[in-house]
mmCIF file of C-alpha atoms in Angstrom:
data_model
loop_
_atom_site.group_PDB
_atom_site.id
_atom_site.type_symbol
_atom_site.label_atom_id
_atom_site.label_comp_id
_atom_site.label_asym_id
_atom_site.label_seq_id
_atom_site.Cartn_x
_atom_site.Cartn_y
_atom_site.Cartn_z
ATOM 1 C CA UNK Z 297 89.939 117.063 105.615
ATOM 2 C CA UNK Z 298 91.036 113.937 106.952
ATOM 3 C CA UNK Z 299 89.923 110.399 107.389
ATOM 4 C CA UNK Z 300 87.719 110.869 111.001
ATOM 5 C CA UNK Z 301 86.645 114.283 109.020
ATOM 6 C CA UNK Z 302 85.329 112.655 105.920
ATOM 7 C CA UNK Z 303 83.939 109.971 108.259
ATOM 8 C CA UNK Z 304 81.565 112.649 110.556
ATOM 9 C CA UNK Z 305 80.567 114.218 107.701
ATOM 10 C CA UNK Z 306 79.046 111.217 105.941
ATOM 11 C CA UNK Z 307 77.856 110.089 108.587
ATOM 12 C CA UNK Z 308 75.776 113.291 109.162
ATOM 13 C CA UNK Z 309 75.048 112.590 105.289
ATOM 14 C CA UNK Z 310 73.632 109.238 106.528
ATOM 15 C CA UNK Z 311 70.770 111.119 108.614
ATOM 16 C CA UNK Z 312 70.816 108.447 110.841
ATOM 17 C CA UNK Z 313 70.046 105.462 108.856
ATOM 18 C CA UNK Z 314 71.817 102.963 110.709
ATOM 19 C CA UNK Z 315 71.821 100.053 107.909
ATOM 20 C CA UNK Z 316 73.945 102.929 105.969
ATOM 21 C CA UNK Z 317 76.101 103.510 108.540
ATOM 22 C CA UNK Z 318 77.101 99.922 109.794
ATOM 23 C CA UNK Z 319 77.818 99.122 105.868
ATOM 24 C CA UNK Z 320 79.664 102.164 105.524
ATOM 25 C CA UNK Z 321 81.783 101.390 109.109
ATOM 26 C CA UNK Z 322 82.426 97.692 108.141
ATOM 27 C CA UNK Z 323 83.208 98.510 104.393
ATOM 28 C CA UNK Z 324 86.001 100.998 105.783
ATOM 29 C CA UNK Z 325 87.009 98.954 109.030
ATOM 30 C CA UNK Z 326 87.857 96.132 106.602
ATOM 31 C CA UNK Z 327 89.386 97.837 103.598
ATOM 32 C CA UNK Z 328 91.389 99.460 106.047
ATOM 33 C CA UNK Z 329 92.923 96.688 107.589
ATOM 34 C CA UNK Z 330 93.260 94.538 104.311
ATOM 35 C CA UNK Z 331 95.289 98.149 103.447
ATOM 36 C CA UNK Z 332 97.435 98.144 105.994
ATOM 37 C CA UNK Z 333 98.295 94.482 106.101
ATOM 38 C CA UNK Z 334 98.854 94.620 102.428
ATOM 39 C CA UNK Z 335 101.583 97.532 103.404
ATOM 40 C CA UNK Z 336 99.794 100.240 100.919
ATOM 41 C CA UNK Z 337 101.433 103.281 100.937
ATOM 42 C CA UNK Z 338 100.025 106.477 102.616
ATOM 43 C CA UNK Z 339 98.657 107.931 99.576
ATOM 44 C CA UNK Z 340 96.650 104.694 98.121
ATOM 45 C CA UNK Z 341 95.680 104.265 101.744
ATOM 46 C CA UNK Z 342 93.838 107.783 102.017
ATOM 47 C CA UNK Z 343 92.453 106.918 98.459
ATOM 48 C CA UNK Z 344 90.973 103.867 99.842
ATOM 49 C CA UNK Z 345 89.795 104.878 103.100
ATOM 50 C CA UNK Z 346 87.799 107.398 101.250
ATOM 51 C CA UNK Z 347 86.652 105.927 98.772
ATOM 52 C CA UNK Z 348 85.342 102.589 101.139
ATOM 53 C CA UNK Z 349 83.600 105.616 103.476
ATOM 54 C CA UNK Z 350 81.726 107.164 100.790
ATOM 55 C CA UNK Z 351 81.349 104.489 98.332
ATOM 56 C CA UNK Z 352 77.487 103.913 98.776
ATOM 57 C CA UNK Z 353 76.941 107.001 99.046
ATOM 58 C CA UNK Z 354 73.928 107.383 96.223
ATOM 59 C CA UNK Z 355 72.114 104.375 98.344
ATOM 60 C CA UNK Z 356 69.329 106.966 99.961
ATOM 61 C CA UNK Z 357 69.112 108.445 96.366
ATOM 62 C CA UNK Z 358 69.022 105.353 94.415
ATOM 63 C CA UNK Z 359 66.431 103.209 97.182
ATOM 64 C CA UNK Z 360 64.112 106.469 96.820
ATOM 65 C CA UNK Z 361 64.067 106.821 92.851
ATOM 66 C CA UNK Z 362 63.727 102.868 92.251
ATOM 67 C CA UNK Z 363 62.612 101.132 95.416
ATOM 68 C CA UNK Z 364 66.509 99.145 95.997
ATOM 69 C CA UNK Z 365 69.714 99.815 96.006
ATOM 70 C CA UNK Z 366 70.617 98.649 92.110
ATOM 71 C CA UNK Z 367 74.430 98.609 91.842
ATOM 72 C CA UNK Z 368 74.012 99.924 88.636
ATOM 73 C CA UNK Z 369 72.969 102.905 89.723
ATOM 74 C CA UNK Z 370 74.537 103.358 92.952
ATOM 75 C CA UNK Z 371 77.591 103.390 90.476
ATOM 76 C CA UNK Z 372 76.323 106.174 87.745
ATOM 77 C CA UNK Z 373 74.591 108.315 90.600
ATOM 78 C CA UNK Z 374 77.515 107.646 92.974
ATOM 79 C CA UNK Z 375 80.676 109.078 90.845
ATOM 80 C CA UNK Z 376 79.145 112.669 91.214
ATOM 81 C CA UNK Z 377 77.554 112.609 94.128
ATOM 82 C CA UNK Z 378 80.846 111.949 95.641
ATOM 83 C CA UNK Z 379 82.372 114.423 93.296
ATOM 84 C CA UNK Z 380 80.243 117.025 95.532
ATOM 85 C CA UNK Z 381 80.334 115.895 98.396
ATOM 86 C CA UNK Z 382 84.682 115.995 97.985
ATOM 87 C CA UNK Z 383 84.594 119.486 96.625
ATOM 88 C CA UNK Z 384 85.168 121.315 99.765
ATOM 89 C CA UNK Z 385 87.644 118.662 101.702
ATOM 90 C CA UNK Z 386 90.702 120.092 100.802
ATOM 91 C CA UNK Z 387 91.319 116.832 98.288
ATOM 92 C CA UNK Z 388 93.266 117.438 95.131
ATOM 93 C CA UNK Z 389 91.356 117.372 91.885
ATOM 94 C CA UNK Z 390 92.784 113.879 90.866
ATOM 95 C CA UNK Z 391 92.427 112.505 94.521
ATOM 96 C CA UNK Z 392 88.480 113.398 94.001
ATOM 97 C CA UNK Z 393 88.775 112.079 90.704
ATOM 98 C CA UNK Z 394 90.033 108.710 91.698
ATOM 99 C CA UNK Z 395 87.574 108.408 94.224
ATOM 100 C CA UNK Z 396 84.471 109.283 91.914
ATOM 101 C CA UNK Z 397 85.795 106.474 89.610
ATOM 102 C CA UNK Z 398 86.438 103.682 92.554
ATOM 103 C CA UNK Z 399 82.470 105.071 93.811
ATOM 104 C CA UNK Z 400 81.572 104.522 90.297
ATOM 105 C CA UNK Z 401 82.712 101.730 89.447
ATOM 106 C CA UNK Z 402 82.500 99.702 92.959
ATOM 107 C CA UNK Z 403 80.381 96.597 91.642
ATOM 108 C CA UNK Z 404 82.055 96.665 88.399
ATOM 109 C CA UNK Z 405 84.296 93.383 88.274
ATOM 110 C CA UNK Z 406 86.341 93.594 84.984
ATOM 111 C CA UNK Z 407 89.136 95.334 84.278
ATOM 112 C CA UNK Z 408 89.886 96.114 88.681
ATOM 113 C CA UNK Z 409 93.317 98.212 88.252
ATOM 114 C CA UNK Z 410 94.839 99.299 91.342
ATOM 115 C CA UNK Z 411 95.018 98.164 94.953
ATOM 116 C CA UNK Z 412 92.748 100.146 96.127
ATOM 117 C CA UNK Z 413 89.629 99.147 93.400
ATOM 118 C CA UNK Z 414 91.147 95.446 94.667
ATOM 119 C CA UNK Z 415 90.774 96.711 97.905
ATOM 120 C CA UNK Z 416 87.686 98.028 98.057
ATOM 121 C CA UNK Z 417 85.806 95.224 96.204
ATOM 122 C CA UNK Z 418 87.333 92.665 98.818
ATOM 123 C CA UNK Z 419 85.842 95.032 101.727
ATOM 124 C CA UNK Z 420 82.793 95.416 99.725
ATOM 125 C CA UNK Z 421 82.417 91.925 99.480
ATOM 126 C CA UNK Z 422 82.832 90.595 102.445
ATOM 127 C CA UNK Z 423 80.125 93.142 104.736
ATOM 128 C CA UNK Z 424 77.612 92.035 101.945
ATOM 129 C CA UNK Z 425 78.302 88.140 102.084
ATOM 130 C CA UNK Z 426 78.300 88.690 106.084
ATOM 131 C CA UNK Z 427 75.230 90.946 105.931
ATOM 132 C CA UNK Z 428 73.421 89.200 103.506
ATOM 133 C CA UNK Z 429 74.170 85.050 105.381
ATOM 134 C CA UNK Z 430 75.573 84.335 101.335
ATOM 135 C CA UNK Z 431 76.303 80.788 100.970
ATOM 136 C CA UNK Z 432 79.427 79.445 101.915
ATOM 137 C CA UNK Z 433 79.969 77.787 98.134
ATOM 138 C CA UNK Z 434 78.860 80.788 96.409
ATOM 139 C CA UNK Z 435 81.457 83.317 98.500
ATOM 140 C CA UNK Z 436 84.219 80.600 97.780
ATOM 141 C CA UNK Z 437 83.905 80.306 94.014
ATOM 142 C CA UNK Z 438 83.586 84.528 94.212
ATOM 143 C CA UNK Z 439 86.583 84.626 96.374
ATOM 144 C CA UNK Z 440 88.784 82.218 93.906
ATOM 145 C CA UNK Z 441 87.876 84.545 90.736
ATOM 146 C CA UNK Z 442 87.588 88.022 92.226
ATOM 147 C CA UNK Z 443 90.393 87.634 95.439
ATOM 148 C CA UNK Z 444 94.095 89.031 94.900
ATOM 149 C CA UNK Z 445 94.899 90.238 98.383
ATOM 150 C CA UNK Z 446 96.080 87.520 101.143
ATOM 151 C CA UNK Z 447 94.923 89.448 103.542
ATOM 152 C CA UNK Z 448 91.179 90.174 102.151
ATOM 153 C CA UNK Z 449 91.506 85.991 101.777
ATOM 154 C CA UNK Z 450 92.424 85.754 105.290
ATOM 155 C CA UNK Z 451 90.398 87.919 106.751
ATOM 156 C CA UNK Z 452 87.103 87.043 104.732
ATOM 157 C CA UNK Z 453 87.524 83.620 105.702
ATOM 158 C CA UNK Z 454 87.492 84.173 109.316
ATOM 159 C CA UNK Z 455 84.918 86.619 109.225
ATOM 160 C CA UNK Z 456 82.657 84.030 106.811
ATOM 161 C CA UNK Z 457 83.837 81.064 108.500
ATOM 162 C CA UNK Z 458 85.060 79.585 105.538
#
């Protein structure tokens, strides 16, 4: 499968819940472009715009088991729910592998190794400050610790106004 592939099927996946889908179009719209700018090369790239397409992907699961969307278990239920979801796209084991960890590990701020975990947290970060109306301080002190890309800087400050 490819990326507009992956896309139509989670978005079928979504069953029309249209909070789902905006996050899901934003999250990828963003960590693509922060990709691209940041001249990733094809194979990260993929990885990423993946991984930002299906990264919530245990939200329905998680918001009907526990009444919200707790990262910490969009993150345990996420890594093989995504694992399932991959099995039939034609992705290599270790691409589906990579994936499940970024989906499993997408609110987890320690240890972020790789571009695209970098990547995707910066994406991540900015639809939910956006979404959310997040205070201007509080995005700025995030954005000094957890920020590596110039892009993601640039871009989250002109989307947040900062």
């Amino acid at each position: 499968m490819n990326i507009a592939q992956i896309m139509e099927k989670m978005l079928a996946f979504s069953k029309g819940d249209l909070g789902d889908i905006e996050h899901l179009v934003k999250v990828w719209t963003y960590a693509k472009t922060i990709g691209e700018l940041e001249g990733l090369d094809a194979a990260t790239q993929f990885i990423l715009e993946v991984t930002a397409i299906t990264h919530d992907i245990a939200c329905p699961q998680v918001r009907a088991r526990f009444g919200s969307s707790i990262f910490k278990y969009q993150e345990e239920e996420g890594a093989p729910l995504v694992t399932e979801f991959l099995a039939s796209s034609g992705m290599s084991e270790e691409q589906i592998c990579r994936v499940a960890y970024l989906v499993g590990h997408h609110h987890t701020l320690d240890c972020i190794e790789g571009m695209d975990y970098q990547i995707l947290i910066e994406a991540d970060y900015i639809t939910n400050a956006a979404e959310n109306g997040w205070e201007k301080e509080t995005v700025k002190r995030f954005m000094e610790q957890y920020f590596k890309t110039a892009a993601g800087k640039r871009i989250a400050a002109e989307v947040l106004g900062l």
